Amino acid sequence: MSSAELNPGASVFNHHAPNFSELHYHIRIDAMTENDKLYWLSDQILKEEHRLLREAYNMPQIRPEAKIMFLTGGPKSDVTEARDFDGNLIHTRHLDHPRPMFAEIPEALSSISHWFDLMIQSKENNTEPPSAVAALSEISDVVYNVSHLLTLDQPFYEEYTEYLKRISGSLGFSLDQLLTIAVYKYNFRLGQGKSQKNIGLENEIIEKVLAKTGANGKPMFVTPSETQFQRTFHTLSEVQTLLNTRLEQLRQEHEWKKNPVTPS
């Protein structure tokens, strides 16, 4: 399947279908299929990100190598310093006041590691185990950016899809469940016609998603266990290695296009 085949039904779009009272949603997330969510993340919200965060600075659509560097960090492990192969800065939120910033996979790895620290403390103090929300929020950022690569780097479509499936499976989620968390988060951040990053509210949204129950009253989402989070940590590390390999492939292709071999 290619991104061209991910075409949602018209019924998922609704300008008057809020899922939470404090937000105005433009899509009926609970009516979306897995393919609808993947299409929305890989195509619709990619276009919205461009409109809000790049077009405003007269910058071209983000290149595939830039998305990979968003995920892995680039040469300096700092996304505010990283540039694509044409020399464009890949990050726009801090153009006026740049500051060092981790890429998405390192942030997710750090968040999972912190969750384990909190888990150890909870066991030592005989208190409630830590919430998985913060770690899942960071993992959803990885999902968001990998989804964009389905459109930006279509020759590797199958590989990126496999990365998403392996991340979701490592958590004990279906791909649809993992996409659901990312869609809820980014529908708030970008999907309402403006850029509005609010970590506290985003975590509240994810917490409500995780608390959803089915018709039988049972939770629709499992809470990842220590074993599952450990597996996810390793999976994300493997994905990071594979993405950096792809980055070098793209770099070589770019150089060859700039310097073609001509018959002597």
XYZ file of C-alpha atoms in Angstrom:
264
model
C 0.000 0.000 0.000
C 1.213 3.521 -0.752
C 0.195 6.853 0.740
C -1.950 7.491 -2.326
C -4.197 4.627 -1.233
C -4.750 6.084 2.223
C -7.832 8.126 1.452
C -10.281 8.650 4.330
C -14.016 8.582 3.998
C -15.745 11.969 4.097
C -17.615 10.934 7.258
C -14.536 11.330 9.452
C -14.414 15.094 8.886
C -16.849 17.047 11.030
C -16.520 20.689 12.064
C -18.878 20.212 15.001
C -17.705 17.003 16.643
C -15.619 17.785 19.734
C -14.337 14.771 21.630
C -13.463 16.805 24.722
C -15.435 19.870 25.773
C -12.417 22.202 25.948
C -11.353 21.508 22.352
C -12.879 22.137 18.969
C -12.144 19.164 16.752
C -12.395 19.153 12.972
C -12.280 15.376 12.651
C -14.311 12.626 14.269
C -11.384 10.663 15.614
C -13.446 7.822 17.035
C -14.986 7.264 13.583
C -11.617 7.030 11.833
C -10.194 3.737 10.654
C -6.510 2.884 11.002
C -5.971 3.955 7.390
C -7.835 7.224 8.017
C -5.514 8.011 10.910
C -2.420 7.090 8.953
C -3.563 9.261 6.030
C -4.338 12.182 8.339
C -0.913 11.988 9.992
C 1.099 11.331 6.838
C -0.676 13.789 4.545
C -3.219 16.163 6.053
C -1.364 17.274 9.163
C 1.952 17.341 7.275
C 0.390 19.976 5.009
C -0.922 21.835 8.052
C 2.499 21.747 9.706
C 3.981 23.261 6.549
C 1.370 26.006 6.460
C 1.793 26.946 10.113
C 5.496 26.372 10.744
C 7.312 26.678 7.408
C 5.242 28.644 4.917
C 5.076 31.456 7.476
C 8.876 31.792 7.139
C 8.846 31.423 3.324
C 10.517 28.047 3.699
C 9.910 25.103 1.342
C 8.195 21.882 2.365
C 10.420 19.908 4.684
C 12.729 17.407 3.016
C 12.916 13.723 4.042
C 16.418 14.084 5.485
C 15.159 16.896 7.713
C 12.411 14.691 9.135
C 14.955 11.977 9.832
C 17.162 14.514 11.623
C 14.122 15.628 13.627
C 13.926 12.025 14.775
C 17.615 11.295 15.341
C 19.306 14.682 15.865
C 21.616 15.273 12.939
C 25.401 15.757 13.160
C 25.299 17.765 16.424
C 22.374 15.921 18.047
C 20.664 19.332 18.101
C 17.644 19.877 15.866
C 17.885 23.686 16.095
C 21.347 23.514 14.494
C 20.615 20.819 11.909
C 20.239 21.727 8.238
C 18.935 19.769 5.279
C 21.107 18.938 2.275
C 20.267 22.319 0.695
C 21.387 24.199 3.794
C 17.932 25.075 5.181
C 17.464 24.983 8.944
C 15.079 22.134 9.756
C 13.543 23.734 12.860
C 11.494 26.938 12.800
C 10.085 27.424 16.299
C 13.341 28.910 17.613
C 14.804 30.717 14.617
C 15.039 33.986 16.564
C 16.301 32.433 19.802
C 17.854 29.050 19.015
C 18.566 26.715 21.903
C 19.928 23.183 22.032
C 17.130 20.660 21.545
C 17.071 16.883 21.553
C 15.543 15.045 18.618
C 12.356 13.021 19.034
C 13.788 9.529 19.521
C 16.356 10.634 22.144
C 13.559 12.501 23.941
C 11.393 9.386 23.926
C 14.270 7.239 25.178
C 14.937 9.734 27.979
C 11.264 9.779 28.943
C 11.102 5.979 29.133
C 14.294 5.944 31.220
C 12.767 8.522 33.569
C 9.625 6.381 33.858
C 11.810 3.500 35.078
C 13.425 5.810 37.667
C 9.960 6.733 38.931
C 8.916 3.086 38.947
C 11.884 2.177 41.166
C 10.961 5.003 43.548
C 7.339 3.882 43.684
C 8.398 0.348 44.614
C 10.797 1.602 47.281
C 8.150 3.899 48.769
C 5.234 1.494 48.257
C 3.312 4.132 46.288
C 1.282 4.092 43.086
C 3.292 3.278 39.944
C 4.067 6.244 37.702
C 1.755 7.285 34.886
C 2.733 6.156 31.402
C 1.323 9.347 29.856
C 4.527 11.397 29.577
C 6.448 8.558 27.934
C 3.585 7.790 25.545
C 3.370 11.460 24.640
C 7.033 11.465 23.623
C 6.587 8.206 21.722
C 3.645 9.761 19.859
C 6.028 12.492 18.641
C 8.126 9.746 17.064
C 5.006 8.280 15.461
C 4.005 11.700 14.117
C 7.363 12.283 12.422
C 7.800 8.749 11.087
C 4.298 9.022 9.593
C 5.409 12.077 7.608
C 8.157 10.027 6.021
C 5.487 7.842 4.409
C 4.762 10.855 2.193
C 8.170 12.543 2.066
C 10.222 9.412 1.334
C 7.860 7.070 -0.483
C 10.544 4.655 -1.757
C 10.924 3.580 1.891
C 7.175 3.452 2.614
C 7.139 -0.207 3.634
C 10.114 0.223 5.956
C 8.571 3.192 7.771
C 5.288 1.309 8.132
C 7.172 -1.591 9.689
C 8.848 0.786 12.166
C 5.424 2.027 13.291
C 4.118 -1.520 13.661
C 7.121 -2.613 15.700
C 6.858 0.394 18.019
C 3.152 -0.221 18.626
C 3.654 -3.956 19.133
C 6.458 -3.364 21.626
C 4.033 -1.378 23.790
C 1.320 -4.021 23.607
C -0.793 -1.729 21.385
C -2.266 -2.257 17.964
C -1.046 0.153 15.306
C -4.492 1.754 15.356
C -4.200 2.461 19.096
C -0.780 4.056 18.761
C -1.965 6.192 15.832
C -5.005 7.220 17.888
C -2.833 8.733 20.613
C -0.788 10.664 18.027
C -3.896 11.925 16.230
C -5.462 13.209 19.454
C -2.251 14.983 20.449
C -1.570 16.625 17.102
C -5.171 17.468 16.376
C -4.871 19.707 19.421
C -1.403 21.035 18.584
C -1.862 21.725 14.867
C -5.219 20.415 13.703
C -7.319 23.341 14.850
C -5.784 25.845 12.462
C -3.010 27.150 14.682
C 0.139 25.997 16.448
C -0.533 25.631 20.167
C 1.954 23.530 22.079
C 0.777 22.914 25.641
C 2.394 19.883 27.247
C 0.090 19.893 30.264
C -3.090 19.898 28.213
C -1.693 17.414 25.718
C -0.951 15.017 28.558
C -4.494 15.478 29.865
C -5.831 14.605 26.416
C -3.704 11.438 26.253
C -4.752 10.486 29.778
C -8.413 10.709 28.723
C -7.724 8.597 25.637
C -6.034 5.918 27.752
C -9.007 5.920 30.128
C -11.499 5.092 27.377
C -13.591 1.957 27.878
C -15.443 -0.221 25.424
C -19.121 -1.152 25.374
C -18.317 -3.941 27.840
C -16.828 -1.454 30.296
C -13.308 -2.806 29.915
C -10.350 -0.497 29.179
C -9.623 -0.074 25.486
C -5.904 0.524 26.112
C -3.542 -1.596 28.159
C -1.034 0.096 30.442
C 2.454 -0.801 29.172
C 4.385 -2.958 31.605
C 8.053 -2.632 32.528
C 8.864 -5.405 30.061
C 6.956 -3.650 27.299
C 8.569 -0.259 27.962
C 11.981 -1.931 27.985
C 11.153 -3.520 24.640
C 10.002 -0.159 23.296
C 13.254 1.459 24.450
C 15.215 -1.120 22.472
C 12.897 -0.856 19.447
C 13.263 2.923 19.294
C 17.039 2.555 19.486
C 16.950 0.106 16.581
C 14.714 2.437 14.565
C 17.141 5.286 15.223
C 19.999 3.228 13.809
C 17.976 2.334 10.716
C 16.935 5.960 10.182
C 20.540 7.131 10.346
C 21.420 4.510 7.741
C 18.637 5.839 5.513
C 19.909 9.388 6.098
C 23.307 8.410 4.726
C 21.651 6.760 1.722
C 19.740 9.974 1.002
C 22.916 12.005 1.458
C 24.753 9.858 -1.104
C 21.839 10.101 -3.556
C 21.849 13.897 -3.150
C 25.582 14.093 -3.818
C 25.333 11.884 -6.890
C 22.545 14.060 -8.321
C 24.706 17.155 -7.791
C 27.740 15.457 -9.321
C 26.551 13.043 -11.992
C 29.030 10.751 -13.683
C 29.394 11.592 -17.345
C 30.911 9.260 -19.945
C 34.495 10.202 -20.753
